[in-house]
Structures are given as C-alpha cells and as structure tokens.
Tab-separated table of C-alpha atoms and ligand atoms in Angstrom:
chain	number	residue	atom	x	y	z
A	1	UNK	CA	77.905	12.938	138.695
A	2	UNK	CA	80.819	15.151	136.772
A	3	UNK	CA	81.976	17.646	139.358
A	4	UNK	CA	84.003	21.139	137.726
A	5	UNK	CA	85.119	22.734	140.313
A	6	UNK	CA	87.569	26.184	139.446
A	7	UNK	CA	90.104	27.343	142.231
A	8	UNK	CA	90.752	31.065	142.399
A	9	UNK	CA	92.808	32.952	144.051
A	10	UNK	CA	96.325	35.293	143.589
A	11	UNK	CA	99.476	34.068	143.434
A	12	UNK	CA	100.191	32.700	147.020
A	13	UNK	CA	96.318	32.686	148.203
A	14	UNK	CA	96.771	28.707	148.522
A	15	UNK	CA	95.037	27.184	146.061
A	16	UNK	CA	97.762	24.293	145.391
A	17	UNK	CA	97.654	23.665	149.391
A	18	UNK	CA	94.068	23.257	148.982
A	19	UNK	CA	93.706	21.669	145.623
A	20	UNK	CA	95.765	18.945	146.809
A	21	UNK	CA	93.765	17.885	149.811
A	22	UNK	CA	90.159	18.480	148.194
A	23	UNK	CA	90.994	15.861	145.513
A	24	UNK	CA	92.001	13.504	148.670
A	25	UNK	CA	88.744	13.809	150.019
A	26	UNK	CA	86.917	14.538	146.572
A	27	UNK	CA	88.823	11.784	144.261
A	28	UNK	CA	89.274	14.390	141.426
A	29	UNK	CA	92.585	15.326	140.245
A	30	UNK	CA	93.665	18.775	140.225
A	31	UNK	CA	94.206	19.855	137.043
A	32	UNK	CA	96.972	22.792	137.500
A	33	UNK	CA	98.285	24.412	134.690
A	34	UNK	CA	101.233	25.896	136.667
A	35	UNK	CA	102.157	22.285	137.493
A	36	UNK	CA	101.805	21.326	134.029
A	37	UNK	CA	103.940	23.932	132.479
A	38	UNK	CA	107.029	23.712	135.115
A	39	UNK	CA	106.280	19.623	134.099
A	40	UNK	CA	106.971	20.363	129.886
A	41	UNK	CA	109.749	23.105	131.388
A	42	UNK	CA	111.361	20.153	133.365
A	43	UNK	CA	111.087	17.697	130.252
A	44	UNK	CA	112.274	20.209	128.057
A	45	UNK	CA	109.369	19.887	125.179
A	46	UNK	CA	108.581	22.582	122.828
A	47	UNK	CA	105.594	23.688	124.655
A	48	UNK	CA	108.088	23.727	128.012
A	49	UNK	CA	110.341	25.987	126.259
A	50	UNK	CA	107.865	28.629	124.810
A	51	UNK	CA	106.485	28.726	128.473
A	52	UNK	CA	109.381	29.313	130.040
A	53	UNK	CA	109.606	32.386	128.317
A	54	UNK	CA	106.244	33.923	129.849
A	55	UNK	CA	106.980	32.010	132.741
A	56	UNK	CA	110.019	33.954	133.775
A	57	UNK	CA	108.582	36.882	133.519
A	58	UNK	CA	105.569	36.199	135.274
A	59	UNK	CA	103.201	36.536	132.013
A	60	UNK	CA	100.476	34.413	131.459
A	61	UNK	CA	101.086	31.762	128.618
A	62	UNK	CA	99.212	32.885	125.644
A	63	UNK	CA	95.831	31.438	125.981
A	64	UNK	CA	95.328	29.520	122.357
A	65	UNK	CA	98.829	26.953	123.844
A	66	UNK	CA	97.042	27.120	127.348
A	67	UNK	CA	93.670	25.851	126.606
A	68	UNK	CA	94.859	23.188	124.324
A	69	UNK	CA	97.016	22.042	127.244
A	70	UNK	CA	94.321	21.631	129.125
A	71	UNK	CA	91.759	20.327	127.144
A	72	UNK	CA	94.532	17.520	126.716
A	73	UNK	CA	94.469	16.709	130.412
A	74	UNK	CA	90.416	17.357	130.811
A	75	UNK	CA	90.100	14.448	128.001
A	76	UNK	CA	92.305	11.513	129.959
A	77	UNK	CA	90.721	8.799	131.243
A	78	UNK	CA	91.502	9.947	135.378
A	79	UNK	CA	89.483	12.863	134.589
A	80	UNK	CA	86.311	11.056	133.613
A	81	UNK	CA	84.074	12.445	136.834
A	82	UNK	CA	85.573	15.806	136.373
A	83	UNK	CA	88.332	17.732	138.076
A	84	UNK	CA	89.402	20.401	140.596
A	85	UNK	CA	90.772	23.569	138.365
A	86	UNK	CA	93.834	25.090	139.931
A	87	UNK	CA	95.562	28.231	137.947
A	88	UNK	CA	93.039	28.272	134.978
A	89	UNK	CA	90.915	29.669	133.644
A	90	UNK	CA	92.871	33.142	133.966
A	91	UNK	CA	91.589	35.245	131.341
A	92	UNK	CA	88.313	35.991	130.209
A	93	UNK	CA	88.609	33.835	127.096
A	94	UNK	CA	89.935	30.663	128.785
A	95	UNK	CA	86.594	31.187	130.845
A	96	UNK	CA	84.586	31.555	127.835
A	97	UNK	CA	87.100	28.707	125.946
A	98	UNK	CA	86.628	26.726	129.412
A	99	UNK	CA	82.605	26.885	129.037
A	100	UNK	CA	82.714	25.405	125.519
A	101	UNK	CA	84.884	22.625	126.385
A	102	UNK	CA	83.061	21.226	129.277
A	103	UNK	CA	79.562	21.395	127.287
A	104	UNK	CA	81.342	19.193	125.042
A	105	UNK	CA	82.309	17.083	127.730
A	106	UNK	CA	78.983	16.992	129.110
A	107	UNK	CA	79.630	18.775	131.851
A	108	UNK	CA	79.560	22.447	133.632
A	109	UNK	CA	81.245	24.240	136.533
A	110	UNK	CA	79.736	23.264	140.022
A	111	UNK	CA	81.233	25.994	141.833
A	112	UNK	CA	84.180	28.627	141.552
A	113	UNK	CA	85.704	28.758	145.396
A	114	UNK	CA	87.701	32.164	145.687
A	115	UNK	CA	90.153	32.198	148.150
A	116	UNK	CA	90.857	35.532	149.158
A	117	UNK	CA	93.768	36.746	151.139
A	118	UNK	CA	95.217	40.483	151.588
A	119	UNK	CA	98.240	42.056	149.519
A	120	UNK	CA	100.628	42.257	152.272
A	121	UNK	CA	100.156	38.279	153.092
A	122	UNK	CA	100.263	36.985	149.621
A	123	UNK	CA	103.822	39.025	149.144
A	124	UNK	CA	104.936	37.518	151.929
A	125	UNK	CA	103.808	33.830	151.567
A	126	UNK	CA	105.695	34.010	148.023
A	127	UNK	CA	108.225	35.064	149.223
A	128	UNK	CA	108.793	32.190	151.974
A	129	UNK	CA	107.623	29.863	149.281
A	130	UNK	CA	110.644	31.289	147.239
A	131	UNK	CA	113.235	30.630	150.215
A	132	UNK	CA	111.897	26.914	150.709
A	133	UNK	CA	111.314	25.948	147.255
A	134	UNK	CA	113.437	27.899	144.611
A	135	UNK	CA	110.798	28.070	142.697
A	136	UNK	CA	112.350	30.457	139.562
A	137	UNK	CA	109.643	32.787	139.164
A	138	UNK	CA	109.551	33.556	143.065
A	139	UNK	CA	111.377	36.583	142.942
A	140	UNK	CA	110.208	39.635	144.137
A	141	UNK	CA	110.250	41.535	140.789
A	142	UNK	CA	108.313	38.185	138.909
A	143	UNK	CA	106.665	38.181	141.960
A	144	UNK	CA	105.256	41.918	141.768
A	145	UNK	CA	104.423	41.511	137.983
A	146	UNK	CA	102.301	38.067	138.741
A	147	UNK	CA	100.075	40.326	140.989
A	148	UNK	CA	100.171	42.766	138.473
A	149	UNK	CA	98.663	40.158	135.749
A	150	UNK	CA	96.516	38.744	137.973
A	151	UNK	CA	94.466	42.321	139.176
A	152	UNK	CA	94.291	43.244	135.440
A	153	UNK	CA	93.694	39.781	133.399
A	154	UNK	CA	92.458	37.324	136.408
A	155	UNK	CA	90.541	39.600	138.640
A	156	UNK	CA	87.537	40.281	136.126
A	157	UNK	CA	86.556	36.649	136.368
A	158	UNK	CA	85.179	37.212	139.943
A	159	UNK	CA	82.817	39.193	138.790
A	160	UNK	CA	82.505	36.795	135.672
A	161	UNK	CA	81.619	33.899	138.179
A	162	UNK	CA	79.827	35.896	140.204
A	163	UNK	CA	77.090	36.969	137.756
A	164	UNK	CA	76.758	33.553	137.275
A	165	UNK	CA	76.008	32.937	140.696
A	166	UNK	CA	79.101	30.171	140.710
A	167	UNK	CA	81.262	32.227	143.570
A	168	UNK	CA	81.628	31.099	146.616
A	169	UNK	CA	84.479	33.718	148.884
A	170	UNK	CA	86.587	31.858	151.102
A	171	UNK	CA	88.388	33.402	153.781
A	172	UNK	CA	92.060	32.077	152.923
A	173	UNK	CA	93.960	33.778	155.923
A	174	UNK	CA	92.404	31.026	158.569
A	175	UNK	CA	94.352	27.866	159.080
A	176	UNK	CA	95.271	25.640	156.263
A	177	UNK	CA	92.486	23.519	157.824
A	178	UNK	CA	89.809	25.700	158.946
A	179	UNK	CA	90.200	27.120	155.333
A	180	UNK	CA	90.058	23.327	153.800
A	181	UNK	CA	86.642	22.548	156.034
A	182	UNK	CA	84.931	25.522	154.770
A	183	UNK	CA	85.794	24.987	151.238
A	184	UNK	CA	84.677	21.387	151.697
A	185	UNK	CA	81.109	22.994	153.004
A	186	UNK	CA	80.930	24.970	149.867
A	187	UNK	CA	81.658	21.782	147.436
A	188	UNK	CA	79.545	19.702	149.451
A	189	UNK	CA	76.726	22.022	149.646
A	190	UNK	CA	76.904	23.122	145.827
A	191	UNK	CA	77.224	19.561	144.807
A	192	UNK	CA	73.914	17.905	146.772
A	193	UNK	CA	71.448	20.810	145.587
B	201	AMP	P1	101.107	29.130	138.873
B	201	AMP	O1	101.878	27.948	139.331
B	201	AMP	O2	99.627	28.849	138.745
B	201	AMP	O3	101.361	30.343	139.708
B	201	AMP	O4	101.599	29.462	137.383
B	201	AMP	C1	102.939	29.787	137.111
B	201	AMP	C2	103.039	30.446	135.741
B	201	AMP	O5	102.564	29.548	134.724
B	201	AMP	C3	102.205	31.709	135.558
B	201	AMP	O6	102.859	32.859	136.053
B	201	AMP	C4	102.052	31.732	134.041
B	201	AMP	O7	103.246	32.163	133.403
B	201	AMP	C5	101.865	30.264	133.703
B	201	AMP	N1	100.433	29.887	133.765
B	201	AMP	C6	99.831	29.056	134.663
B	201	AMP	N2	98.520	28.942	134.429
B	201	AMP	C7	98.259	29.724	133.358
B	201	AMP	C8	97.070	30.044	132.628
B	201	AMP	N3	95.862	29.542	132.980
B	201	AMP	N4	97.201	30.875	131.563
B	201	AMP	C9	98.384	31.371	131.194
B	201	AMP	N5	99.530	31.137	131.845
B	201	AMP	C10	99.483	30.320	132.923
C-alpha cells in the first residue's frame, strides 16, 4: 500500500524529531523541504541561491519552485510506497498542488498528524535549537517572522485537513517518545481501516 502521510506543526513543534524516527519504524523517507533547500543552499545551485533569499528572512519559497522541488523527490525510486511530508504543503495551493500530484501518482494522503505545542515553548525550543545548531534563520527576529508566516499562510490548512477529516492533533509538549507512540497509534490506526 502507498502511505502519504503530511507532518504539521510550527516552527519548533518537532516535526523533524519525529519525521525521522516514524520513517525508522515506517520505512518511508521523509520528504522535508527545509532539508532540501538548506541541501541546494549548501551545494550552491541556482535553486539554493534563490532560496536563500526567502530563507533568510523567514519567507516561504514561492510555491511554483517549491512544488516542483518536491514533485522531483516524490518521483525517485525510494519514494515508491510513499513518504512522510515534513515542512510542506504550507500554503493552500501546495495543498491543492499536493492533491493533484499524488492522484497522479496513484496515491492520496493517509493522514495529516498536527503536532501542536504552545507559543511560549516553540520560541523557546528555536531558540535552543539556534544555540546548538547555528542554524542561520534561528534568530529571534527570522524566528518571530516564521511564526508570523506560519499563523497567516500555514495555519488555514488545519482547517483544510480537517474538513477532510485527515487531522489527527497530537499533543507535542509530552516526551519526544510519548509524543512518537501516539503518532505511531494515529498512522497505524489510519493505515489498517
Ligand atoms: P523548515 O526547515 O521547514 O523550518 O524550513 C526552513 C525554510 O525553508 C522556511 O522558513 C522557508 O523559507 C523554506 N521552506 C521550507 N518548506 C517550504 C515550503 N513548503 N514552502 C515554501 N518555503 C519553504
């Protein structure tokens, strides 16, 4: 069976964390788009440098450059049973964009896990993250603007997801494990029905 599965979450709400040990247990890559941009940034390719300058300023990549990137990845051969979606879709028309592509693939969304965590703990996380990684855009100013995008141009998809009867909330301020185990419940249950 193809599994889709979409991680969301803000900035900091642990989706990598998680991504990372679902495909583990799952063996289905995660598909990240963050990943894949700082990847072209680190290479230096053309689409590395346009990012870079969204990037920075904590804007979202336009969406025409971001859903050919990942409809790139979707068609390699490691993706063939499907993948875990980490960072996209984050606008309304990747969703839409997102839909289109996987019908052509033969294959839909499973389930949408939203990890949810409060303001005050997702500042802080990035923040530590910044210390410990250096990664550029984990400064407080990026950092404010990033939630900023995300409650205006990321946000709506709950409710996008959750019309569709895809969400599943997932209490993201438990333990890194206690949070993996009930996200594993969710896949596992969506995926046997
Ligand atoms: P992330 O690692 O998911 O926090 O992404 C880091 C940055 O990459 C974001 O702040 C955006 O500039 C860009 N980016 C990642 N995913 C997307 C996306 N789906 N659409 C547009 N820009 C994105």
């Amino acid at each position: 069976m193809v599994t889709y599965l979409v991680l969301m979450g803000a900035p900091g709400a642990g989706k990598g964390t998680q991504a990372k040990k679902l495909q583990e247990s799952l063996g289905l890559p995660q598909v990240a788009t963050g990943d894949l941009f700082r990847e072209n940034l680190k290479n230096n390719t053309p689409l590395g440098q346009l990012a870079r300058t969204y990037m920075d300023k904590g804007e979202l990549v336009p969406d025409e450059v971001t859903v050919a990137m990942v409809k790139d990845r979707l068609l390699r051969p490691d993706c063939a049973n499907g993948a875990i979606l980490d960072g996209f879709p984050r606008t309304i028309v990747q969703a839409d964009k997102l839909n289109d592509l996987l019908l052509e693939l033969g294959g839909q969304i499973n389930l949408v896990p939203y990890i949810y965590v409060t303001q005050d703990v997702l500042v802080e996380r990035l923040l530590k993250r910044a210390q410990l990684e250096g990664r550029a855009d984990d400064n407080e100013e990026t950092i404010r603007n990033r939630m900023r995008v995300y409650q205006e141009q990321t946000a709506p998809l709950l409710d996008y997801y959750r019309q569709k009867g895809l969400l599943a909330e997932i209490n993201g301020e438990k333990t890194v494990e206690v949070v993996y185990e009930n996200l594993l419940t969710a896949v596992q249950q969506a995926t046997t029905n």
